[in-house]
CSV table of C-alpha atoms in Angstrom, one decimal:
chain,number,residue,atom,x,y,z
A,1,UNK,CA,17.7,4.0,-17.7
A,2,UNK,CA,15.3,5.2,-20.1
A,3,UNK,CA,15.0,3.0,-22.4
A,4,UNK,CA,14.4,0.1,-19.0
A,5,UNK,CA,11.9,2.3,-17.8
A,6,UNK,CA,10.1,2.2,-21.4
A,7,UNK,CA,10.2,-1.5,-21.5
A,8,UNK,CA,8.7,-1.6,-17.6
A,9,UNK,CA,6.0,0.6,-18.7
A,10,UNK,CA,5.4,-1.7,-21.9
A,11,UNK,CA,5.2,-4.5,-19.6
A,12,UNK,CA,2.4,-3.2,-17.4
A,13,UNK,CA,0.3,-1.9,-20.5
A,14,UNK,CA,0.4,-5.2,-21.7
A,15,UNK,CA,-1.3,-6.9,-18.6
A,16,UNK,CA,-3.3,-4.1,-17.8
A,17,UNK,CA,-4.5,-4.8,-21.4
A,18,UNK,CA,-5.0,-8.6,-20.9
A,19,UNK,CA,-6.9,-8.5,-17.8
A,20,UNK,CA,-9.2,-5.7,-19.4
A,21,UNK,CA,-9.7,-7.7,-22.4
A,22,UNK,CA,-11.6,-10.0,-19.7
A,23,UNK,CA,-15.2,-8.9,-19.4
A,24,UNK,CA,-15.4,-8.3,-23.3
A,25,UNK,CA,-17.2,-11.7,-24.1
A,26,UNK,CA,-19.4,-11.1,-21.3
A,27,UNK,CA,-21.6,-8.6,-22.6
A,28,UNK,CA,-25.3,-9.7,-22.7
A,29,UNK,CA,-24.3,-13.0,-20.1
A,30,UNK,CA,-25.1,-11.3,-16.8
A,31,UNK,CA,-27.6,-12.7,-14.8
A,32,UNK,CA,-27.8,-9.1,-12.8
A,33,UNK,CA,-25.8,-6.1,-12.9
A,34,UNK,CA,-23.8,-4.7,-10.2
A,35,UNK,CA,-26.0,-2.5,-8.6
A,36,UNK,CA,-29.2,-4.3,-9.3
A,37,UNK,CA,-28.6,-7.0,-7.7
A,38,UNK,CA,-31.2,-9.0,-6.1
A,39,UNK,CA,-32.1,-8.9,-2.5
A,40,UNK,CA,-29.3,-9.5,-0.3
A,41,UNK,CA,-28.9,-13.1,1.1
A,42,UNK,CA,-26.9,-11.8,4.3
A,43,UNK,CA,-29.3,-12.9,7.6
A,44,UNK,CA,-31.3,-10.7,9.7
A,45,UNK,CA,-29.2,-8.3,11.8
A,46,UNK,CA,-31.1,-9.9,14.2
A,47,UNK,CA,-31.0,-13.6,13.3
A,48,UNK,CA,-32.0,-15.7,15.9
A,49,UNK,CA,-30.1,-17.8,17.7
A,50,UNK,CA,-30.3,-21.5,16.2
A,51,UNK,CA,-31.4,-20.0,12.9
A,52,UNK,CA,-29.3,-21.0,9.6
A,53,UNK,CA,-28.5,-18.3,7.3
A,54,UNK,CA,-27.8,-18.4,4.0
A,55,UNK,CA,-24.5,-19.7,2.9
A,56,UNK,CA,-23.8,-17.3,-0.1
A,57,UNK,CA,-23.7,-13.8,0.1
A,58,UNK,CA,-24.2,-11.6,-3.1
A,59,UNK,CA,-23.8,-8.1,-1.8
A,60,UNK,CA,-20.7,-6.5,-1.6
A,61,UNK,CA,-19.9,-2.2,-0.3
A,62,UNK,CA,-16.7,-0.5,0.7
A,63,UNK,CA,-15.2,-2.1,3.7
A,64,UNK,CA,-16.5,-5.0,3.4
A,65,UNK,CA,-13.0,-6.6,3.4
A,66,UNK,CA,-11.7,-4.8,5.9
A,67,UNK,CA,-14.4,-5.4,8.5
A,68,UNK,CA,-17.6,-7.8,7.7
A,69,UNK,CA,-21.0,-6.7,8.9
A,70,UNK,CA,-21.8,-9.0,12.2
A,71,UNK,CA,-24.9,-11.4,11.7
A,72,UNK,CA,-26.5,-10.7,14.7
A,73,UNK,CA,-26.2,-6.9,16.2
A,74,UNK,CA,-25.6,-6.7,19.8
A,75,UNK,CA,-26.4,-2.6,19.2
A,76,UNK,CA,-27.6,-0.5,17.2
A,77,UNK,CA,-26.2,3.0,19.3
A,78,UNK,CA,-23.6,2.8,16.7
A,79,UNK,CA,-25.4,3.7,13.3
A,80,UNK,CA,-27.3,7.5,12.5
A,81,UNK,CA,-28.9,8.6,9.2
A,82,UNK,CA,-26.9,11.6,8.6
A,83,UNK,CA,-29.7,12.5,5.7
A,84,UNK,CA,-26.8,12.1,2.8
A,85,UNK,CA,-25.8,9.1,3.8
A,86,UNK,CA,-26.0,6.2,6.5
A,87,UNK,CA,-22.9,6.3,9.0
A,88,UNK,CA,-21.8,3.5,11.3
A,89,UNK,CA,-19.1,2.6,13.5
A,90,UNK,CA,-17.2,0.0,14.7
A,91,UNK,CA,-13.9,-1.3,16.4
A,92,UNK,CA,-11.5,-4.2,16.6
A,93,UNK,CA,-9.5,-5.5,18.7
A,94,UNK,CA,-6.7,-8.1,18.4
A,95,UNK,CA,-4.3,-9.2,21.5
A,96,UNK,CA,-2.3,-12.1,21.4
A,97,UNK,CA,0.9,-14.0,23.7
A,98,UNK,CA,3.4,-16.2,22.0
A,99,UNK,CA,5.8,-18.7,23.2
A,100,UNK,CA,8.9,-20.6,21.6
A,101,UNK,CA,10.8,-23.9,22.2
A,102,UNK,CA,14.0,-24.0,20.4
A,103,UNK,CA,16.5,-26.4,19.7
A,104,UNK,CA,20.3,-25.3,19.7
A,105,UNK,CA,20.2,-24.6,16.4
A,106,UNK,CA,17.4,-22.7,16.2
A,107,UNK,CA,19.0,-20.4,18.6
A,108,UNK,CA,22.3,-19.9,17.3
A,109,UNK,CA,19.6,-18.7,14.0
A,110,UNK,CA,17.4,-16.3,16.0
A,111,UNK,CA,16.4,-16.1,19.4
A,112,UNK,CA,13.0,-15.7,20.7
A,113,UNK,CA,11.6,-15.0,23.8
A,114,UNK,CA,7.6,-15.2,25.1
A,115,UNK,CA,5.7,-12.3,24.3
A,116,UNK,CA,2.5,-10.2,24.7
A,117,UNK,CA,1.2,-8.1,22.8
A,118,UNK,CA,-1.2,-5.7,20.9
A,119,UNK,CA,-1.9,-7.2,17.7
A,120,UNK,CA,-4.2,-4.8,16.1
A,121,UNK,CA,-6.7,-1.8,17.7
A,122,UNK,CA,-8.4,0.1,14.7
A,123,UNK,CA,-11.8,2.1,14.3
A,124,UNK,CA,-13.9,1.6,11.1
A,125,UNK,CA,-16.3,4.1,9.4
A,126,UNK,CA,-18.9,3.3,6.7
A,127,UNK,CA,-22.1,4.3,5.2
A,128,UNK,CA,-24.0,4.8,1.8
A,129,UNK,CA,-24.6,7.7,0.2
A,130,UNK,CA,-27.8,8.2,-0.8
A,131,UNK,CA,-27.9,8.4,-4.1
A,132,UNK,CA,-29.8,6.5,-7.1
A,133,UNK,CA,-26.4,5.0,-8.0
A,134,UNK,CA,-25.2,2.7,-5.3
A,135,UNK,CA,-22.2,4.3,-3.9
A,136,UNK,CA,-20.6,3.8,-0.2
A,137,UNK,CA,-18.0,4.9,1.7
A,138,UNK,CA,-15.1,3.4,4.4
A,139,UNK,CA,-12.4,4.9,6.5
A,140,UNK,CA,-9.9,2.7,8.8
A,141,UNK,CA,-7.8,4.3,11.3
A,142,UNK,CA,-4.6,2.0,13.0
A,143,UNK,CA,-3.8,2.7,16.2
A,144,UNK,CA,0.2,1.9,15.6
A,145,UNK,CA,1.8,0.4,19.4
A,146,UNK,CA,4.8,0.2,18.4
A,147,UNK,CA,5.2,4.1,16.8
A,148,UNK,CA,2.2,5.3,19.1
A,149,UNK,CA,1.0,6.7,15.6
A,150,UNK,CA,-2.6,6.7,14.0
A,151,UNK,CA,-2.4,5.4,10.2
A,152,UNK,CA,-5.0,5.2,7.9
A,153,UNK,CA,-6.1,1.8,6.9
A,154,UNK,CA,-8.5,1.5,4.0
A,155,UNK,CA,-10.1,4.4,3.3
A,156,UNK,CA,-12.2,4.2,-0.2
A,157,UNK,CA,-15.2,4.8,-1.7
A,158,UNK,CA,-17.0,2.1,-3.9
A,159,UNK,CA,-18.7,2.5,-6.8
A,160,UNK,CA,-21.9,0.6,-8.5
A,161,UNK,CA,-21.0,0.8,-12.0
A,162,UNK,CA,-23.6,-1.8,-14.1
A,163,UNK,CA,-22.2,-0.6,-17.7
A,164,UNK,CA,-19.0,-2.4,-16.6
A,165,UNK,CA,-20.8,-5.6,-14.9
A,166,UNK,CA,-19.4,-4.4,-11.3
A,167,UNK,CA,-18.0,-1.5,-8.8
A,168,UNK,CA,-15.3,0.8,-9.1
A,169,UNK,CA,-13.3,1.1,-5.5
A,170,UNK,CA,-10.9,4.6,-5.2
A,171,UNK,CA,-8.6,5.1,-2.3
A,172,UNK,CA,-7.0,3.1,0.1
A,173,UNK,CA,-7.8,-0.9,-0.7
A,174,UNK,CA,-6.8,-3.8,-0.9
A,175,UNK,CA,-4.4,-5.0,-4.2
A,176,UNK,CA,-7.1,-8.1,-4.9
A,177,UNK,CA,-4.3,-10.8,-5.1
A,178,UNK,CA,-4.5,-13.9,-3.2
A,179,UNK,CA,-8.5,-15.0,-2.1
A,180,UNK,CA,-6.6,-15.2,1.9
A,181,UNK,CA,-5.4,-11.6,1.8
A,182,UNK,CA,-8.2,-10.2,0.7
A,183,UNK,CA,-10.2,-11.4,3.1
A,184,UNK,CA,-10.7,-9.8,6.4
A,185,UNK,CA,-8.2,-10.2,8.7
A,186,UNK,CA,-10.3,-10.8,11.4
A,187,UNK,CA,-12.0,-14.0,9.4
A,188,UNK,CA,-9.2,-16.3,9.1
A,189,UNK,CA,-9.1,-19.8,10.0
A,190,UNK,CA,-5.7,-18.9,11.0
A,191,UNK,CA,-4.5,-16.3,13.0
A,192,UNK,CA,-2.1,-15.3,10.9
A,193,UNK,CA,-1.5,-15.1,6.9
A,194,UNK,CA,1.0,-17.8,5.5
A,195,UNK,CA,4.9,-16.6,5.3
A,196,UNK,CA,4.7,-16.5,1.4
A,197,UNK,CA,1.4,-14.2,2.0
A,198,UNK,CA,3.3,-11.3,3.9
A,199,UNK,CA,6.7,-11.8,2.1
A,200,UNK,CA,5.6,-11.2,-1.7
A,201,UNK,CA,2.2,-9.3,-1.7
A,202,UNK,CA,1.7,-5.9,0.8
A,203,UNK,CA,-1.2,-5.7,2.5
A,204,UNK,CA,-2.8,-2.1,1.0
A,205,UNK,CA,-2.0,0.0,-1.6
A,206,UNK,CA,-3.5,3.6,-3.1
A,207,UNK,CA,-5.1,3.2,-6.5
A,208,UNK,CA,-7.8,2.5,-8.6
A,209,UNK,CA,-9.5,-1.4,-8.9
A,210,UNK,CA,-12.4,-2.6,-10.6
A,211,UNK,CA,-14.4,-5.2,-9.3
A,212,UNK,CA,-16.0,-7.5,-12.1
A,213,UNK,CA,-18.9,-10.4,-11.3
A,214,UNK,CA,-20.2,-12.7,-14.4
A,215,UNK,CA,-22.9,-15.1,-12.9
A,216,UNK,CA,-23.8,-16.7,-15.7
A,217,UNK,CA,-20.6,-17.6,-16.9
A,218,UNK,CA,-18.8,-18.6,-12.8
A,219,UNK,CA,-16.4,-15.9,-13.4
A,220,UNK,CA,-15.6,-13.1,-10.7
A,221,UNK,CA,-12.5,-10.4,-11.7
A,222,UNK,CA,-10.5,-7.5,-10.3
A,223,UNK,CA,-8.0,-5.0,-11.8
A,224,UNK,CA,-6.0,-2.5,-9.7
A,225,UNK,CA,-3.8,0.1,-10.7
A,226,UNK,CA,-1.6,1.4,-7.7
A,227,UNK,CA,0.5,4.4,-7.2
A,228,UNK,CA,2.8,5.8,-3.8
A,229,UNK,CA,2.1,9.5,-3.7
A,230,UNK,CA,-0.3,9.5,-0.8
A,231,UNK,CA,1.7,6.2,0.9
A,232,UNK,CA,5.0,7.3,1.6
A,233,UNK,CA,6.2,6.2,4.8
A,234,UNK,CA,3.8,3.4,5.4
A,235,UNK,CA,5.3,0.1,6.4
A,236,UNK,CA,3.1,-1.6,3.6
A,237,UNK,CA,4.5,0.9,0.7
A,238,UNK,CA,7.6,-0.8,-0.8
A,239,UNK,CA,6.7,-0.2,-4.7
A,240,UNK,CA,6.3,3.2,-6.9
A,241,UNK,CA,4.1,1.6,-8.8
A,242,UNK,CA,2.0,-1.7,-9.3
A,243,UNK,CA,-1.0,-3.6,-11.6
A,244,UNK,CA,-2.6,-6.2,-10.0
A,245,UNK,CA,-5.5,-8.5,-11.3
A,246,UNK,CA,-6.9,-12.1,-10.3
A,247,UNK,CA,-9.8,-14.1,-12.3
A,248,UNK,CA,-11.4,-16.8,-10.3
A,249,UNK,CA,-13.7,-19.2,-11.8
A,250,UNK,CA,-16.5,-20.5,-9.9
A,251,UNK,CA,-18.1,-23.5,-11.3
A,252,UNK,CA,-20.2,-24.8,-8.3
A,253,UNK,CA,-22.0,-22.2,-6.2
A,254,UNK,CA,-25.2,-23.7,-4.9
A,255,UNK,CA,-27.2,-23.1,-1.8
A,256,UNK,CA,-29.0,-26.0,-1.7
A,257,UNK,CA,-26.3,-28.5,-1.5
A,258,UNK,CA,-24.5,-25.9,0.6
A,259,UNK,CA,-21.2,-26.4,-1.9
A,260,UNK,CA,-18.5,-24.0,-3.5
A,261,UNK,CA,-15.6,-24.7,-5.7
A,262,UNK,CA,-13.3,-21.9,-6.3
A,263,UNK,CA,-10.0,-21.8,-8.7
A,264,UNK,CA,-8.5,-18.7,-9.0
A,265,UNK,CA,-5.7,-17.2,-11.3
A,266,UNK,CA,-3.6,-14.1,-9.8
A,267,UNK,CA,-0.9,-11.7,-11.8
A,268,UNK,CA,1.0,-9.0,-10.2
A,269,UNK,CA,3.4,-6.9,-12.1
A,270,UNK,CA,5.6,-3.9,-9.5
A,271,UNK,CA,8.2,-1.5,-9.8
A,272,UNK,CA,10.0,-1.4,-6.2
A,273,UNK,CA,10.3,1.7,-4.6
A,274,UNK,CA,14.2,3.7,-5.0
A,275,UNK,CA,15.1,-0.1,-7.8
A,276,UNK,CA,15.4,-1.7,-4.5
A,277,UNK,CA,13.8,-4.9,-3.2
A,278,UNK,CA,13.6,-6.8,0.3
A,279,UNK,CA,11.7,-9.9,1.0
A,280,UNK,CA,10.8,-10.8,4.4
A,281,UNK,CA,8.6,-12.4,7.0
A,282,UNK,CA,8.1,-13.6,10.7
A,283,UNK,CA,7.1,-17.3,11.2
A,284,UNK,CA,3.4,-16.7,11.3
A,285,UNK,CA,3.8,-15.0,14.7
A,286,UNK,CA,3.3,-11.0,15.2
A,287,UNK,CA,5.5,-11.3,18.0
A,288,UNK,CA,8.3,-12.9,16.2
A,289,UNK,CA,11.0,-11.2,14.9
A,290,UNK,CA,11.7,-12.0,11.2
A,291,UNK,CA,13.0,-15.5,10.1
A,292,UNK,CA,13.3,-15.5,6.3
A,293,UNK,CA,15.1,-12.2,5.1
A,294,UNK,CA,16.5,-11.5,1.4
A,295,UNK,CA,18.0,-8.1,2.7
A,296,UNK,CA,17.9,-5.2,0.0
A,297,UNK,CA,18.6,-6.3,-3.1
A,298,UNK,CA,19.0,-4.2,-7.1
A,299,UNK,CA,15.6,-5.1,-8.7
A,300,UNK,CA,13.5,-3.1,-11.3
A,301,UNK,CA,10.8,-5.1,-11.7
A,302,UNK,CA,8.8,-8.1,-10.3
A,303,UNK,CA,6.2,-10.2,-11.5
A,304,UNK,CA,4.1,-12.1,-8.9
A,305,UNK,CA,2.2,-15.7,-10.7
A,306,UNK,CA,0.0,-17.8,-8.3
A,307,UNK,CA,-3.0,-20.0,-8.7
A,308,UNK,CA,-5.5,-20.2,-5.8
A,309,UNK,CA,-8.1,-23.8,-5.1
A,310,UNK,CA,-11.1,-24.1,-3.0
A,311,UNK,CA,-13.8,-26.4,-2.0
A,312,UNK,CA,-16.2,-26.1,0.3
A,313,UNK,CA,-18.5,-29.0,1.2
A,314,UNK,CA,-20.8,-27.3,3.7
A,315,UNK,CA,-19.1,-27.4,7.2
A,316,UNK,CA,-15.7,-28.5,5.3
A,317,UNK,CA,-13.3,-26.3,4.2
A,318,UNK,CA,-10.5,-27.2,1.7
A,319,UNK,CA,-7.9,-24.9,0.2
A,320,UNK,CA,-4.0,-24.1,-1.2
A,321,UNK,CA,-2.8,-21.3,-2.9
A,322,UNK,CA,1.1,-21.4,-4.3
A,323,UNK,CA,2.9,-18.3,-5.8
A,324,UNK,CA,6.2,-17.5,-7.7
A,325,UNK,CA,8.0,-14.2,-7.5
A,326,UNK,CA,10.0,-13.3,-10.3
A,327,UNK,CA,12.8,-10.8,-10.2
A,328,UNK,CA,14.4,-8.7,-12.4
A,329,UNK,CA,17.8,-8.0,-11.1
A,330,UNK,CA,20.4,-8.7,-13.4
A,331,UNK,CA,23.3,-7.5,-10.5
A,332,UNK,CA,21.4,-10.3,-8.4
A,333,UNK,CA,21.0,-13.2,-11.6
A,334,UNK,CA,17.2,-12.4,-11.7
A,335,UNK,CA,16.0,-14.5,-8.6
A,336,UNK,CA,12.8,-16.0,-8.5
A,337,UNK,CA,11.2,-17.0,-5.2
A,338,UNK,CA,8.1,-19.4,-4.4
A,339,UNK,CA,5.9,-20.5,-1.3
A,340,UNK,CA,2.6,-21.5,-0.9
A,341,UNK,CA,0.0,-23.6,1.9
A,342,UNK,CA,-2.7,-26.0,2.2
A,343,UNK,CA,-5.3,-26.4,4.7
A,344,UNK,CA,-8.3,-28.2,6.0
A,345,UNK,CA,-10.9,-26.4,8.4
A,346,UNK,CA,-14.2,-28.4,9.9
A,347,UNK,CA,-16.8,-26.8,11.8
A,348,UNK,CA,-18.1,-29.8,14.1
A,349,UNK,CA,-20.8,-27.6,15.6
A,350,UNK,CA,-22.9,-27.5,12.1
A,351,UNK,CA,-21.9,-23.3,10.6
A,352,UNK,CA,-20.7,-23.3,7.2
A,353,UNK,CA,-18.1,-20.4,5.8
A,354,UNK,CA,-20.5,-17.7,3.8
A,355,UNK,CA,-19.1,-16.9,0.4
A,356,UNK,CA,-19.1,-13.5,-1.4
A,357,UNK,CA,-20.3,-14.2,-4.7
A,358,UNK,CA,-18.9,-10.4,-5.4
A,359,UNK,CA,-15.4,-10.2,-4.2
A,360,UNK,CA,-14.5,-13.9,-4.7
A,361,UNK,CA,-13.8,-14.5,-0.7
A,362,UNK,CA,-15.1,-16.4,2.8
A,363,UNK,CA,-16.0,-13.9,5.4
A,364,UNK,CA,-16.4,-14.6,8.7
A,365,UNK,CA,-18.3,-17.5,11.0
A,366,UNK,CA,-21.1,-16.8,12.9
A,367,UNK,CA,-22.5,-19.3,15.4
A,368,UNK,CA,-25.4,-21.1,15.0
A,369,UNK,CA,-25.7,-20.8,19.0
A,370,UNK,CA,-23.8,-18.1,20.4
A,371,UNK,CA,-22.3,-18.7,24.0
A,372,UNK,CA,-23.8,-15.4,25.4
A,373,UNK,CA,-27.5,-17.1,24.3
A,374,UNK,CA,-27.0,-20.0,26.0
A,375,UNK,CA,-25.2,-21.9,23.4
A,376,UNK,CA,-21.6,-23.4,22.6
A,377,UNK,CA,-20.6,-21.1,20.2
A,378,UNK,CA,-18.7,-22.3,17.0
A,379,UNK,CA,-15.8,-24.9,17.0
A,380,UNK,CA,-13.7,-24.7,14.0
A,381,UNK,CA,-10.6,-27.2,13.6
A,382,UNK,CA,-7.9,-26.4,11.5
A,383,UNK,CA,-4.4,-28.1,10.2
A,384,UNK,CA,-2.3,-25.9,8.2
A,385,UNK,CA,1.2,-26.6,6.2
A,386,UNK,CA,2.7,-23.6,4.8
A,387,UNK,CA,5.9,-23.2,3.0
A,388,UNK,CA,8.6,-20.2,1.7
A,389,UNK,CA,12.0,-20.0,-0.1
A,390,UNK,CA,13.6,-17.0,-0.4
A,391,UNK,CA,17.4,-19.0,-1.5
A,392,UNK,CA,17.7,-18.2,-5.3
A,393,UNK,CA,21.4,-17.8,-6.5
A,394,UNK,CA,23.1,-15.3,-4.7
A,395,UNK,CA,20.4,-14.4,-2.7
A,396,UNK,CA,20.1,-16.3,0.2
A,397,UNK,CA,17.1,-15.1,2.0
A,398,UNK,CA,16.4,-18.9,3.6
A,399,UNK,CA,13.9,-21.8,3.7
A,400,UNK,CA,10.8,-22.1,6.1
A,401,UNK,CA,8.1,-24.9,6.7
A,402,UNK,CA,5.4,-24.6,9.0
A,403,UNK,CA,2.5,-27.2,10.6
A,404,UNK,CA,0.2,-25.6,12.3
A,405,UNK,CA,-2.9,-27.0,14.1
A,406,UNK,CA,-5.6,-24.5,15.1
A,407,UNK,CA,-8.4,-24.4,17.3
A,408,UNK,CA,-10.6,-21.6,16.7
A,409,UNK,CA,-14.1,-21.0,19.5
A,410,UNK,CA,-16.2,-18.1,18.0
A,411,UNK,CA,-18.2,-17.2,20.9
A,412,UNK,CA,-20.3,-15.0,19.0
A,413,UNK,CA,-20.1,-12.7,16.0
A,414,UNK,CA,-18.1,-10.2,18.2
A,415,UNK,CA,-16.0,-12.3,20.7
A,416,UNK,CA,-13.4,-15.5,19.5
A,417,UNK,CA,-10.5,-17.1,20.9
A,418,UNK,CA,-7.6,-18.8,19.4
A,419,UNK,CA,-5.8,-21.3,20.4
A,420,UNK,CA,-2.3,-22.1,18.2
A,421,UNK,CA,0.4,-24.5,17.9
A,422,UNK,CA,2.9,-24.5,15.5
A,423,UNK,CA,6.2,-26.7,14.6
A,424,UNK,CA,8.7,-25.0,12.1
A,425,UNK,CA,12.0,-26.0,10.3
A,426,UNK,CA,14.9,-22.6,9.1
A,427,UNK,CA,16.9,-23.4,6.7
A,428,UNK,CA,19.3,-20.2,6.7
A,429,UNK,CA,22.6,-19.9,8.2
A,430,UNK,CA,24.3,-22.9,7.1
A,431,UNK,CA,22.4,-24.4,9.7
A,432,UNK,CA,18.5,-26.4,9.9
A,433,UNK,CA,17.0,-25.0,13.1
A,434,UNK,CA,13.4,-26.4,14.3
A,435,UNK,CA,11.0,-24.1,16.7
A,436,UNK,CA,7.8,-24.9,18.4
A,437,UNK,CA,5.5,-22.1,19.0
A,438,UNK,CA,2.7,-21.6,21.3
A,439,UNK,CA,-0.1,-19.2,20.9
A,440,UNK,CA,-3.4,-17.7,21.6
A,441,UNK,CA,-5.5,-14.6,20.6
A,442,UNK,CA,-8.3,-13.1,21.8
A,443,UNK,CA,-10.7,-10.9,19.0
A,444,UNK,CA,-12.9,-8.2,19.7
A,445,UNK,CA,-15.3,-6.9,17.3
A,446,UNK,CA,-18.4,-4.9,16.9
């Protein structure tokens, strides 16, 4: 046992040491520092209605990725100057319905049945301190339905760090693999993150990352050390240990011609919690009960791979991301696991997906004519094919395809509705079940 824990901890020195090998032909290439970055390109809080705001945004604080700054402020009741810092607040809201159509198989797999229900209902707290460094601060609290239990969500503090060409985040964050998951949830052109998403790579996680940003040469970076101490007995907490990094290279980022292209490179090594590992996920619906399961499984280590694409053609949004799972369980014949999706999304009513230049992510839409000012809000159309396989020797965790056509109406920055069909295929069983699903959402936000 000793000598495999050596080798584990040789393993993650040696991509925590290729990742921070990095930024060390960068020095002297910046355009601007973190923390000195020019002035933000975000619109007016109060952007009129009509107006077109920038499509790129180079600012970046803690939270930001939890829960976007709205483009237009209804109020302003909800931020004081506390003197040492700046303090706002803010909510979310999430509640969705689903319904199934299943063929026999399908049923004989797993039965569903329609169902409401409480997707998410969180507060958020942020501010800046006010200090000459650029440091702010975020706290997310979970309202839990189904334990009637209040979690922390991410709770951090971010910090402007120029001598190392970004910010340093401590606390509760995101891991930074995957451009989808760490976006906010409540930006998606989907309403819910691929299978392969929620299966391999948990949501949060307690550490240490460094954000890294390298205009001049396209490159944005993050590194994250992650430990369990203060996680224990969160749903999301299923490794002692974890490094996780992603480079993504972005060679067009212009505001003129209202384009981005972003590829993007993602390593993940873990050490599961107790050597014991379980891979599992619903079918895109919260409601759902889970459709692919490996079970718990001997495993010492894993090592996550995936590459991420991106191109954004003003109103048109193009994109796939694909990811292998690698397993060390020799009881198990060391299993290795993959799944991916592509999509398209259009806005037909003219708004583009804004791009942070910082963290290497879209963020949210905000229509050019909200409904409540007389307008018909945004229309976003979306197609969707995802894809997960969890069968690797012995392990015979199952198969699942989705399609999935969206229709998205952002009635303003704090008000959408989501309208969702889906059409899957399980392969698990012994037997090739196909299920239709049928959903909406309605998101609150301010």
């Amino acid at each position: 046992m000793a000598r495999r824990e050596r080798k584990t901890t040789a393993s993650a020195r040696t991509l925590l040491a290729i990742l921070l090998c990095l930024p060390l032909s960068l020095r002297g290439q910046v355009d601007h520092p973190a923390g000195s970055a020019p002035p933000p390109q975000t619109p007016s809080p109060n952007a009129a209605p009509g107006s077109h705001p920038p499509t790129l945004d180079d600012t970046i604080e803690a939270g930001d990725d939890e829960a976007g700054q709205p483009a237009r402020k209804l109020v302003n009741w909800n931020e004081f100057d506390l003197k040492f810092t700046t303090f706002r607040f803010g909510a979310g809201f999430l509640y969705d319905f689903a319904a199934f159509a299943q063929d026999a198989a399908s049923k004989e797999q797993i039965e569903v049945h329609p169902t409401p229900k409480i997707r998410d209902d969180r507060l958020l707290f942020r501010g800046l301190f006010k200090t000459d460094r650029n440091i702010s601060w975020s706290v997310g609290i979970l309202y839990d339905v189904p334990t009637k239990k209040w979690l922390f969500r991410q709770t951090q503090v971010m910090i402007a760090l120029p001598e190392l060409w970004g910010d340093i985040v401590i606390g509760r964050t995101k891991e930074g693999v995957s451009l989808n998951k760490v976006m906010i949830g409540y930006a998606g052109w989907t309403n819910e993150r691929a299978t392969f998403s929620d299966a391999m790579l948990p949501i949060l996680a307690d550490g240490v990352k460094w954000l890294g940003y390298a205009p001049k040469k396209h490159l944005i970076w993050n590194l994250g050390v992650y430990g369990d101490r203060f996680s224990k007995g969160q749903t999301f907490s299923t490794y002692a240990h974890q490094v996780a990094g992603r480079v993504a290279w972005v060679p067009l980022m212009s505001e003129a011609s209202e384009k981005v292209l972003h590829i993007g490179f993602n390593l993940r090594y873990g050490k599961p919690k107790d050597e014991m590992l379980q891979l599992r996920t619903r079918p895109e619906v919260f409601e759902s009960p889970y459709f692919v399961d490996t079970g718990k499984f001997p495993a010492t280590q894993t090592w996550i791979s995936g590459i991420e694409a991106y191109y954004r053609p003003r109103s048109l949004l193009v994109g796939t991301e694909y990811f292998f799972d690698n397993v060390k369980s020799p009881e198990k014949g060391n299993p290795s696991f993959n799944g991916g999706d592509a999509f398209i999304s259009w806005l037909p009513t003219g708004e583009v997906r804004v791009y942070n230049t910082r963290g290497g992510y879209f963020d949210q839409i905000s229509p050019l004519r909200p409904v409540f000012s007389g307008g018909p809000g945004a229309w976003e159309l979306v197609g969707r094919f995802s894809y997960i396989d969890l069968d690797s020797g012995p392990v015979r965790g199952g198969k699942f395809w989705r399609i999935t056509p969206v229709v998205n109406w952002h009635m303003s920055d704090n008000v959408r509705l989501e309208f969702v069909y889906g059409y899957g295929s399980l392969n698990r069983f012994n037997l090739v079940g196909k299920t239709q699903f049928f959903q909406t959402r309605v998101q609150l936000q301010f």
